[in-house]
mmCIF file of N, CA, C and O in Angstrom:
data_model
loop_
_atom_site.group_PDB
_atom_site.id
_atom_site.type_symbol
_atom_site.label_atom_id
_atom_site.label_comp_id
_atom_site.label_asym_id
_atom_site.label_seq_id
_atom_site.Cartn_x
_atom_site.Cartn_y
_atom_site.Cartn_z
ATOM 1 N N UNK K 1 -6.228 24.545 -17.920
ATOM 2 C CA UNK K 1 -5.889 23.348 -17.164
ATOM 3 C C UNK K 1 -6.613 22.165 -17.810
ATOM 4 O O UNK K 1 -7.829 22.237 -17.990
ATOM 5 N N UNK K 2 -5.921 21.083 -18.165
ATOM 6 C CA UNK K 2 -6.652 20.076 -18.653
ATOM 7 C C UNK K 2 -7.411 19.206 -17.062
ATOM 8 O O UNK K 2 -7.323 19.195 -15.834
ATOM 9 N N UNK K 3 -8.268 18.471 -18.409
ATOM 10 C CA UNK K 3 -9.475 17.663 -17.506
ATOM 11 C C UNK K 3 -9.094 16.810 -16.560
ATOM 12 O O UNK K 3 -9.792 16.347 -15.658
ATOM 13 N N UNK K 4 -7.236 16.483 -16.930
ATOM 14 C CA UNK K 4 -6.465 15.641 -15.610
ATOM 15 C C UNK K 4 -6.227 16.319 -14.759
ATOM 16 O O UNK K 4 -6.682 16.054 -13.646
ATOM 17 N N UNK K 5 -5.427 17.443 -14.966
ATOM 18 C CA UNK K 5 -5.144 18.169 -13.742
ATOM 19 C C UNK K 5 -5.856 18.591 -13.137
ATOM 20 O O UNK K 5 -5.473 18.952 -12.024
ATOM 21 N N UNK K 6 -7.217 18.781 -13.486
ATOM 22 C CA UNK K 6 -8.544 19.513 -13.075
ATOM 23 C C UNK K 6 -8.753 18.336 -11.809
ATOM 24 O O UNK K 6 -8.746 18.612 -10.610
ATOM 25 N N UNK K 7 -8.922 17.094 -12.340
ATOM 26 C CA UNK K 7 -9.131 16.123 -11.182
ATOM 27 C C UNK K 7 -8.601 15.738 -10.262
ATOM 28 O O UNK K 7 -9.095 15.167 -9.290
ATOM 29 N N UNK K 8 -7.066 16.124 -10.553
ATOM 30 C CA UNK K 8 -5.733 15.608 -9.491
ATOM 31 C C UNK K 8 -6.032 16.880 -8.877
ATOM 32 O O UNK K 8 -6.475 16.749 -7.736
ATOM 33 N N UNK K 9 -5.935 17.977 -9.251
ATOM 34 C CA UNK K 9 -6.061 19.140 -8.204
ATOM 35 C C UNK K 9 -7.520 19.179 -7.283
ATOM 36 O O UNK K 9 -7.691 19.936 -6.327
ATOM 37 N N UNK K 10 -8.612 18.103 -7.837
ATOM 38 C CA UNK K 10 -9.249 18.421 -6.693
ATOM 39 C C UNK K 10 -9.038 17.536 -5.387
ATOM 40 O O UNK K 10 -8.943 17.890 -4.212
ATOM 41 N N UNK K 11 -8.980 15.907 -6.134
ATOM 42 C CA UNK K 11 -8.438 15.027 -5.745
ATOM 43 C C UNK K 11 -6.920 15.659 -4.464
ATOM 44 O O UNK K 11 -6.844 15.451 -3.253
ATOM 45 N N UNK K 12 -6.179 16.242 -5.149
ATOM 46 C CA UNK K 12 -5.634 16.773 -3.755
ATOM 47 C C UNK K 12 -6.036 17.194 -2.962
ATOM 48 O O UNK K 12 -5.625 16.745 -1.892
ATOM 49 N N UNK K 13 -7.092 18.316 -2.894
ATOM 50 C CA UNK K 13 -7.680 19.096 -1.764
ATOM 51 C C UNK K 13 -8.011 18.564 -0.815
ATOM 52 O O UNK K 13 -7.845 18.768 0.387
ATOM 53 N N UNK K 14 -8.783 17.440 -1.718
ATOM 54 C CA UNK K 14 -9.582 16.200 -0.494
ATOM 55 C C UNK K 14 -8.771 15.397 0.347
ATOM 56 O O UNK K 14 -9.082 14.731 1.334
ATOM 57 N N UNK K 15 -7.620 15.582 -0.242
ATOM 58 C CA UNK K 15 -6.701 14.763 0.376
ATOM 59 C C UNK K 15 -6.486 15.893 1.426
ATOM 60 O O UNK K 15 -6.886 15.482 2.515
ATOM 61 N N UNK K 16 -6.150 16.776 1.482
ATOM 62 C CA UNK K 16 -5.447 17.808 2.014
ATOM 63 C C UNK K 16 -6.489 17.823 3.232
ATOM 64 O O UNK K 16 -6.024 18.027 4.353
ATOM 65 N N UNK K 17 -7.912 17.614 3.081
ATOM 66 C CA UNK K 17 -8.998 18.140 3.886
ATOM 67 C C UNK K 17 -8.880 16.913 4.530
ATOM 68 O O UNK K 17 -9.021 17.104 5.738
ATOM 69 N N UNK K 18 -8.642 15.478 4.219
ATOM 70 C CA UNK K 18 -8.623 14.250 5.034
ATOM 71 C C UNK K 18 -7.873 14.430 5.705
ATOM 72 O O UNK K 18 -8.306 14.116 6.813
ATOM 73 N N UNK K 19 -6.339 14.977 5.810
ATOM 74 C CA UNK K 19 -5.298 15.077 6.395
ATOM 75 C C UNK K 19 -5.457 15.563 7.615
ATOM 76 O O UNK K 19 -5.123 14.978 8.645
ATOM 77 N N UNK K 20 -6.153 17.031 7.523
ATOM 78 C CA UNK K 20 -6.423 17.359 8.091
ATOM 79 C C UNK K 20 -7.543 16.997 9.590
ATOM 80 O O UNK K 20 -7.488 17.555 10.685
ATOM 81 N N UNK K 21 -8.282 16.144 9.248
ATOM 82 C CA UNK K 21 -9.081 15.621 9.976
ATOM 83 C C UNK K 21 -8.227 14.457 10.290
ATOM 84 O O UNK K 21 -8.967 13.664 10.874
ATOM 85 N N UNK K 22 -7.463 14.135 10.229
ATOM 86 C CA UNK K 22 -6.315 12.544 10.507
ATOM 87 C C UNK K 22 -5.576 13.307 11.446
ATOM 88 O O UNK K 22 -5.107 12.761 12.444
ATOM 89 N N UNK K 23 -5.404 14.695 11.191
ATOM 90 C CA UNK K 23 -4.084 14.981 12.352
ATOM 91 C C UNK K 23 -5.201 15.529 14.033
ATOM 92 O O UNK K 23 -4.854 15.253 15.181
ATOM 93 N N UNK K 24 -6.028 16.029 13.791
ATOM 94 C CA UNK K 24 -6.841 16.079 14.361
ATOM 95 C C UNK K 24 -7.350 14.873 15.825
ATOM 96 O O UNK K 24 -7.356 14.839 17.056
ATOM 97 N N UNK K 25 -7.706 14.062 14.673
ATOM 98 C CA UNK K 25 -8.126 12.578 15.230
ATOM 99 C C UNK K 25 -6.853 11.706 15.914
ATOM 100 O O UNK K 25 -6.990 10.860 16.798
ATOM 101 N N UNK K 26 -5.689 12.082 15.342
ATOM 102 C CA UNK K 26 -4.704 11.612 16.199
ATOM 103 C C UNK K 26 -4.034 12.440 17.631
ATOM 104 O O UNK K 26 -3.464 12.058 18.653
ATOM 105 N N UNK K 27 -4.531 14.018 16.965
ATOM 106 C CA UNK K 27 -3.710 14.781 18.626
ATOM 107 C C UNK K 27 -4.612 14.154 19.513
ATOM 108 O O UNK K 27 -4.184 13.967 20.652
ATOM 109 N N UNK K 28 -6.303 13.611 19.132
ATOM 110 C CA UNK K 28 -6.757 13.017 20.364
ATOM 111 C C UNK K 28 -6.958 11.924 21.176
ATOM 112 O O UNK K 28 -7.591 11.807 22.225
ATOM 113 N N UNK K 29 -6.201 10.999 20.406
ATOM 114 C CA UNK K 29 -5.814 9.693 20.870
ATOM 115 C C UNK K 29 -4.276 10.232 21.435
ATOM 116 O O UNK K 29 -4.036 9.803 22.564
ATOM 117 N N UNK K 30 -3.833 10.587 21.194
ATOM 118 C CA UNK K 30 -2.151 10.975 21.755
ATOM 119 C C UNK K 30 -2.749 11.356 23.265
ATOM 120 O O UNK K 30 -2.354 11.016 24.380
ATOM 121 N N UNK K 31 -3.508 11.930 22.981
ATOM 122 C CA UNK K 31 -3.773 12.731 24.764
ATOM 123 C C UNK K 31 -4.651 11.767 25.343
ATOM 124 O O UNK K 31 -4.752 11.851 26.567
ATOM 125 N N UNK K 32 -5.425 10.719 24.682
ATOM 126 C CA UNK K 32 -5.954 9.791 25.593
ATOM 127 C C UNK K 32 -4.432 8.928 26.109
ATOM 128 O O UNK K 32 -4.083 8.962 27.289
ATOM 129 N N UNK K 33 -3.664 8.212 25.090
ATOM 130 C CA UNK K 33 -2.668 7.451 25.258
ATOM 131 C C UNK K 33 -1.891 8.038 26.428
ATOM 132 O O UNK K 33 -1.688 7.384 27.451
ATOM 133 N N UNK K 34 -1.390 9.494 26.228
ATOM 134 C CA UNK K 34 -0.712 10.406 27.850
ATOM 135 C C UNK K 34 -1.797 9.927 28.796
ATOM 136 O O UNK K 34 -1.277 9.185 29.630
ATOM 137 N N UNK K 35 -2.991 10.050 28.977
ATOM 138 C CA UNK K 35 -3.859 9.738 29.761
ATOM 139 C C UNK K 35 -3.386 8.171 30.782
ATOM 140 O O UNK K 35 -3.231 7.991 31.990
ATOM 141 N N UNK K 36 -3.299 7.429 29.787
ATOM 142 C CA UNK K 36 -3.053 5.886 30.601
ATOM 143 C C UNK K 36 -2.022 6.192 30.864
ATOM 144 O O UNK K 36 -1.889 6.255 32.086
ATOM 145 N N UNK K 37 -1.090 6.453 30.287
ATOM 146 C CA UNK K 37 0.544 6.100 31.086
ATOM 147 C C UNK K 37 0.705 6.105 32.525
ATOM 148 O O UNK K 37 1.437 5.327 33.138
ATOM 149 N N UNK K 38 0.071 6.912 32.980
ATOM 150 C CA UNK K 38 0.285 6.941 34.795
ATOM 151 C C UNK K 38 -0.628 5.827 35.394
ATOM 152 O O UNK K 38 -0.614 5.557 36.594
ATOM 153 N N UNK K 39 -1.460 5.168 34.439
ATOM 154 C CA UNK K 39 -2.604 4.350 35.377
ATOM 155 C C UNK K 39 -1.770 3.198 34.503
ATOM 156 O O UNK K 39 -2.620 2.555 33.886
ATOM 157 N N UNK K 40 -0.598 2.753 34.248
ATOM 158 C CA UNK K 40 0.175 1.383 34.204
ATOM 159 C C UNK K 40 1.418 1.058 34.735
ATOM 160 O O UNK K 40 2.376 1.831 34.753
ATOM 161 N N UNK K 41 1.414 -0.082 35.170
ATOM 162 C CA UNK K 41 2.200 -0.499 36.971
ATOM 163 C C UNK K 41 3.716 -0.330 35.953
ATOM 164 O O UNK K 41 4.649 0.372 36.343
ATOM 165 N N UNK K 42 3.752 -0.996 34.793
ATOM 166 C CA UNK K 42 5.216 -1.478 34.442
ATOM 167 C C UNK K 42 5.389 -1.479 32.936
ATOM 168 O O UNK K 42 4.385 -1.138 32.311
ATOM 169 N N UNK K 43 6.497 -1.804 32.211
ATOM 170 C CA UNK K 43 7.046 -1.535 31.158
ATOM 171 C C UNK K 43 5.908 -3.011 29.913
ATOM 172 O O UNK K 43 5.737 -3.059 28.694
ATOM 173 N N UNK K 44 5.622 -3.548 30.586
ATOM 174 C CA UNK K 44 4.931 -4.704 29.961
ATOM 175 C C UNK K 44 3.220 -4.496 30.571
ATOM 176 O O UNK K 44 2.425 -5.410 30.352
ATOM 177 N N UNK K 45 2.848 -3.480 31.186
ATOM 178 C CA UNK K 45 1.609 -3.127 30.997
ATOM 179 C C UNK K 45 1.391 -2.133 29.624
ATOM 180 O O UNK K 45 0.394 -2.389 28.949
ATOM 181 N N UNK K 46 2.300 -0.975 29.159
ATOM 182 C CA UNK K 46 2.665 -0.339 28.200
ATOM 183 C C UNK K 46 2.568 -0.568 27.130
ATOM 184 O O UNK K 46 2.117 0.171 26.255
ATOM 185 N N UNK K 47 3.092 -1.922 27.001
ATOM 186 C CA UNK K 47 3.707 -2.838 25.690
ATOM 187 C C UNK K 47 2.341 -3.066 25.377
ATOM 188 O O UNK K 47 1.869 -2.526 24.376
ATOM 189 N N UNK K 48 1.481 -3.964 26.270
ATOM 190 C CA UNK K 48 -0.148 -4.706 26.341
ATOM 191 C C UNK K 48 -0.380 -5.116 24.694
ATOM 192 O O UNK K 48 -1.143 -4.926 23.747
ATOM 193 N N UNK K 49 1.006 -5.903 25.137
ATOM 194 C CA UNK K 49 0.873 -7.137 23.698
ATOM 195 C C UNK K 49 -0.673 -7.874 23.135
ATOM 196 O O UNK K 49 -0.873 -8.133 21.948
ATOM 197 N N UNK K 50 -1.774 -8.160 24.349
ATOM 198 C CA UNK K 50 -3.015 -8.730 24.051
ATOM 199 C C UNK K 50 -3.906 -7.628 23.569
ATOM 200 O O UNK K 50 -4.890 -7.913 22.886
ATOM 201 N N UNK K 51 -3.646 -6.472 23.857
ATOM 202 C CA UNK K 51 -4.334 -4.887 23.495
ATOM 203 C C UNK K 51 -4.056 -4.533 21.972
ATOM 204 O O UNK K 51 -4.942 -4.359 21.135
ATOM 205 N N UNK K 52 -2.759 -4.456 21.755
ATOM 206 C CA UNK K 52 -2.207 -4.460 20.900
ATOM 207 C C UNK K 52 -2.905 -5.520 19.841
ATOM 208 O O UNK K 52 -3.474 -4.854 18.976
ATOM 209 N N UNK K 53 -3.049 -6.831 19.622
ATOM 210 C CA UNK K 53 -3.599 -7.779 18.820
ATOM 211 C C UNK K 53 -4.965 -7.448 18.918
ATOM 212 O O UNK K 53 -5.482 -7.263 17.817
ATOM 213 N N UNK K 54 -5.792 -7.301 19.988
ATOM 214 C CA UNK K 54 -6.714 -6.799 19.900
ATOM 215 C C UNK K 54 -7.346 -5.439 19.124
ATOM 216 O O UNK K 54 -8.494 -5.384 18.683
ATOM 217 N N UNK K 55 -6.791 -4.837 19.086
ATOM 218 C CA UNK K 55 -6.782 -3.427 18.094
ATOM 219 C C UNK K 55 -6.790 -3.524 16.763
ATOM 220 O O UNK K 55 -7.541 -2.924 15.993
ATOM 221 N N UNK K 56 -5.660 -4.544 16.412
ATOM 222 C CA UNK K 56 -5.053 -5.028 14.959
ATOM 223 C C UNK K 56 -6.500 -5.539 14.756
ATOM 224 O O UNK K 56 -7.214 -4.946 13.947
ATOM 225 N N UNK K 57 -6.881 -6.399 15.311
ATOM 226 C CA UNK K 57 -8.009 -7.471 14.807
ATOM 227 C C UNK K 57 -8.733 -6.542 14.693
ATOM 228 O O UNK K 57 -9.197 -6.843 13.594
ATOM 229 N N UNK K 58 -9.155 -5.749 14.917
ATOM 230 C CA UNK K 58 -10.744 -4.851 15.090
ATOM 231 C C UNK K 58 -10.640 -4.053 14.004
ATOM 232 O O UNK K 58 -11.664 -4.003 13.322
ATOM 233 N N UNK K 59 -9.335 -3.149 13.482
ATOM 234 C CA UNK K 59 -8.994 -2.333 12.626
ATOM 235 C C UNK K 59 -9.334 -3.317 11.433
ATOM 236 O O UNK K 59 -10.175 -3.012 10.587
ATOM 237 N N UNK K 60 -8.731 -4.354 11.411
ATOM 238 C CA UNK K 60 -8.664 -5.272 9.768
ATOM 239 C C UNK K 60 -10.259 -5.533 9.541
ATOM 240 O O UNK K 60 -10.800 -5.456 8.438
ATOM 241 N N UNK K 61 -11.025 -5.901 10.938
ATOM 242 C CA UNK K 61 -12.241 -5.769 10.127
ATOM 243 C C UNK K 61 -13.202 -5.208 10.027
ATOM 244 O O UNK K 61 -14.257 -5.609 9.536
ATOM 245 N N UNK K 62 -12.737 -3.282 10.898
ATOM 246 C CA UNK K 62 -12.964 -2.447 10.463
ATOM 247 C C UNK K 62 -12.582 -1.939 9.252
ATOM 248 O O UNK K 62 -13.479 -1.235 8.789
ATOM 249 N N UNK K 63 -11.603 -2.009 8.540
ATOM 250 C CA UNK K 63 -10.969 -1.704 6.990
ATOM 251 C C UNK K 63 -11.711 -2.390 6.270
ATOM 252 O O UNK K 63 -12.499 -1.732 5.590
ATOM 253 N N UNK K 64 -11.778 -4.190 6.100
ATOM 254 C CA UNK K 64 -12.823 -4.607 5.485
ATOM 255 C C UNK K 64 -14.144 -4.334 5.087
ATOM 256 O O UNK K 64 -14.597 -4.396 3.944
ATOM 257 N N UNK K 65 -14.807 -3.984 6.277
ATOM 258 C CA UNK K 65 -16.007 -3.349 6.132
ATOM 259 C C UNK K 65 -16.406 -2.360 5.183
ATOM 260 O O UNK K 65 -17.449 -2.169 4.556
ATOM 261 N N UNK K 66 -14.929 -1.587 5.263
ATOM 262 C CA UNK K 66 -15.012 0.022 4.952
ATOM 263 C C UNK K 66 -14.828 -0.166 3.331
ATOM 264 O O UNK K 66 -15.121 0.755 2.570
ATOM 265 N N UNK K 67 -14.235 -1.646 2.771
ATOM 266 C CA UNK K 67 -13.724 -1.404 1.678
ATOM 267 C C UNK K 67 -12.440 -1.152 1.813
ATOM 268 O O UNK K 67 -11.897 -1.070 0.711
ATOM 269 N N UNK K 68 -11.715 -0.992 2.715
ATOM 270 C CA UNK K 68 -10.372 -0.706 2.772
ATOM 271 C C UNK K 68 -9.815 -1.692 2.614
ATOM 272 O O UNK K 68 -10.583 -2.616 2.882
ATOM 273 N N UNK K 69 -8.257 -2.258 2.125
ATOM 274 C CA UNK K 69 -7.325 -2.965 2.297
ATOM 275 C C UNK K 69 -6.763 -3.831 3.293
ATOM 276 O O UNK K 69 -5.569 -4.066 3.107
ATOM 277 N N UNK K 70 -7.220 -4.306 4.175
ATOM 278 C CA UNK K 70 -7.166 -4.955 5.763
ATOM 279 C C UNK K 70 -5.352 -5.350 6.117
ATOM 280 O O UNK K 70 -4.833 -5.267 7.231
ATOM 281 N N UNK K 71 -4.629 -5.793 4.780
ATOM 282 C CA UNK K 71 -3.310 -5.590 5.350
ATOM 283 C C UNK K 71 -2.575 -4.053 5.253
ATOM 284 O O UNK K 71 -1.646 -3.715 5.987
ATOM 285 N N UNK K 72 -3.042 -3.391 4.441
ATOM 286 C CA UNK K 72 -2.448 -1.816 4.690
ATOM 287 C C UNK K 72 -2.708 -1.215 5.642
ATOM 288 O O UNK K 72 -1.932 -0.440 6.200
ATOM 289 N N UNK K 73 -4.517 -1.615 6.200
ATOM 290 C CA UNK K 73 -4.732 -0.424 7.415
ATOM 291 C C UNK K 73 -4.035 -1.052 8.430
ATOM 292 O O UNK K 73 -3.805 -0.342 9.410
ATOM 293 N N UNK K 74 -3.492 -2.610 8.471
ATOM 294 C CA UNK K 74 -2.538 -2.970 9.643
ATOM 295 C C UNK K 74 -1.460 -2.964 9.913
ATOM 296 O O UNK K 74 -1.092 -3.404 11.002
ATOM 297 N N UNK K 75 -0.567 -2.440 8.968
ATOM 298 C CA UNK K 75 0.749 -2.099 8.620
ATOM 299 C C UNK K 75 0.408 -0.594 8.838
ATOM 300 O O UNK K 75 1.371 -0.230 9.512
ATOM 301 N N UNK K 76 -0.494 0.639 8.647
ATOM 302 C CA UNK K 76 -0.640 1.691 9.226
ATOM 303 C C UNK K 76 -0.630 1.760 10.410
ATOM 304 O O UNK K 76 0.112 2.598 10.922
ATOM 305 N N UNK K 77 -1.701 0.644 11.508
ATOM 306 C CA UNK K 77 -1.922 1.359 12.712
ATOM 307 C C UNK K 77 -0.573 0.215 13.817
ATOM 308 O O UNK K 77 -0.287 0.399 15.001
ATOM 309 N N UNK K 78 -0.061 -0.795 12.954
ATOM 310 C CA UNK K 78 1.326 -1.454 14.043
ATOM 311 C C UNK K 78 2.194 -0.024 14.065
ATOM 312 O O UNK K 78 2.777 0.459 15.035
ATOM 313 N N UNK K 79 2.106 0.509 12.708
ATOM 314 C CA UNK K 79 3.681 1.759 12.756
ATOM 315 C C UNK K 79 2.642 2.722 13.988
ATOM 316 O O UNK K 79 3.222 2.891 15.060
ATOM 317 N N UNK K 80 1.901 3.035 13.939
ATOM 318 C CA UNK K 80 0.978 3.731 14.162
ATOM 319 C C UNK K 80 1.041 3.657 16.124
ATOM 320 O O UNK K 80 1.403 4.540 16.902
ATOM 321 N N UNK K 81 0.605 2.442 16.376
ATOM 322 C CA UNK K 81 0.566 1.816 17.570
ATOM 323 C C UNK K 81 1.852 1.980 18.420
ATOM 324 O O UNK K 81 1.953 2.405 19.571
ATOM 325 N N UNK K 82 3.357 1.284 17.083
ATOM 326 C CA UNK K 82 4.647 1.533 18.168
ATOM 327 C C UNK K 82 5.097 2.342 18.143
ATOM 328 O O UNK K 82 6.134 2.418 18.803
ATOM 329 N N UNK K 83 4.532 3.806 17.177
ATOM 330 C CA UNK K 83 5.103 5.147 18.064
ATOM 331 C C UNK K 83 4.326 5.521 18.857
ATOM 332 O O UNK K 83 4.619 6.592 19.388
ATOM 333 N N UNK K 84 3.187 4.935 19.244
ATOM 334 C CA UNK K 84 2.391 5.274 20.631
ATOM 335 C C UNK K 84 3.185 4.787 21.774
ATOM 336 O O UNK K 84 3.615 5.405 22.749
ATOM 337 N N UNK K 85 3.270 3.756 21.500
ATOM 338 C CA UNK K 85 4.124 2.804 22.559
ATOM 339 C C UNK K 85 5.447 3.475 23.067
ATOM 340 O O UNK K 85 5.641 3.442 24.282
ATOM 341 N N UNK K 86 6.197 3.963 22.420
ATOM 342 C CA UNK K 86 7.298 4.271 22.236
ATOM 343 C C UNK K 86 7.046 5.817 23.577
ATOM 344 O O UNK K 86 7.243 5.980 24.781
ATOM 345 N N UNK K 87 6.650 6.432 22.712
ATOM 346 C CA UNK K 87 5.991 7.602 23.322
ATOM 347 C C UNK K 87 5.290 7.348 24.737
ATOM 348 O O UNK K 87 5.618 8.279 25.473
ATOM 349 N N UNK K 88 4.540 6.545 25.333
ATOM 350 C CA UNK K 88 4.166 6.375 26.557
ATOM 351 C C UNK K 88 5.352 5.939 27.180
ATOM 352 O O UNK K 88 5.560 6.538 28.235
ATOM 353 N N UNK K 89 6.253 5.043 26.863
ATOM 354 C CA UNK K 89 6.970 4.443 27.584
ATOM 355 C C UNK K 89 7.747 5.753 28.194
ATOM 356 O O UNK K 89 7.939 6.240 29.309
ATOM 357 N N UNK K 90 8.061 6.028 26.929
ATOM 358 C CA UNK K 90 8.952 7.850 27.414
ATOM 359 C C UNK K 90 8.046 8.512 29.014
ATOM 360 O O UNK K 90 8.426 8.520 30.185
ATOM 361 N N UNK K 91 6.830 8.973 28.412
ATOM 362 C CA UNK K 91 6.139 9.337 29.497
ATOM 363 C C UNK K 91 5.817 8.698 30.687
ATOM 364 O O UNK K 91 5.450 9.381 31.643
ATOM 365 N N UNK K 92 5.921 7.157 30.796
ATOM 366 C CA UNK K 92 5.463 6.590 31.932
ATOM 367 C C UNK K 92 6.853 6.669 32.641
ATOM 368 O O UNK K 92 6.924 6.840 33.858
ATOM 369 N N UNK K 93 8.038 6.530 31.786
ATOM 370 C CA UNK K 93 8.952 6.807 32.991
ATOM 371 C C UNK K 93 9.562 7.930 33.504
ATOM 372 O O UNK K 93 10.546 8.004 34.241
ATOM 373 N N UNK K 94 8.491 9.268 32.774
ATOM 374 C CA UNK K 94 8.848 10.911 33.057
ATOM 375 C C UNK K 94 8.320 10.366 34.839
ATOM 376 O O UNK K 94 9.057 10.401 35.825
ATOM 377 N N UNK K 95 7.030 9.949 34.811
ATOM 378 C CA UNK K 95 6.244 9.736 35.809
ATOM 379 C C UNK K 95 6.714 9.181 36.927
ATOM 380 O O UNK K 95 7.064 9.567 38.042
ATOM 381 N N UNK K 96 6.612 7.943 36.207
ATOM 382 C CA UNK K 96 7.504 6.780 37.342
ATOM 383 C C UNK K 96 8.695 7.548 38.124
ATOM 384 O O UNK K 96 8.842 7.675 39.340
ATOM 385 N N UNK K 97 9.168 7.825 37.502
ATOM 386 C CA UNK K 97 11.230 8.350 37.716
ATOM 387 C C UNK K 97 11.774 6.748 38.147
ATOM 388 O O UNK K 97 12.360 6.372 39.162
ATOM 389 N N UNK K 98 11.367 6.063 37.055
ATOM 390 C CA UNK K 98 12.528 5.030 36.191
ATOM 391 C C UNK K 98 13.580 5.835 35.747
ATOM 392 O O UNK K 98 14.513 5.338 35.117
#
């Protein structure tokens, strides 16, 4: 195996091992997010457009900090955010019986 592939193959693993800890870290925000759905009155508590900006802001200069990219990690966690959204709404109106 050359000295590239040697590095891309480890370079994957790590990736593989981050992944892993990403899917992790998200089944447990998913189950906090199920968590609120029943403790919000309406379709625009859900949405929580000021929550929402609030998050964005904190992430970008959490990414900064980190060295990360501040418009990629916010283009990650909006996609990120409106399949949360998406997904509670589903559940708040399993609840509701909207």
């Amino acid at each position: 195996m050359t000295e590239t592939a040697s590095a891309l193959t480890e370079i994957r693993a790590r990736i593989d091992e981050l992944d892993g800890e990403l899917v992790g870290l998200l089944a447990r925000r998913e189950a906090l997010v199920r968590r609120a759905a029943p403790l919000k009155g309406d379709q625009q508590a859900v949405r929580a457009p000021d929550r929402v900006a609030q998050v964005v802001a904190r992430v970008r200069a959490l990414a900064s900090d980190a060295g990360a990219d501040p418009d990629l990690v916010e283009r990650i966690y909006r996609g990120m955010i409106q399949e949360f959204i998406d997904m509670e709404t589903v559940e708040h109106h399993r609840l509701s019986g909207d």
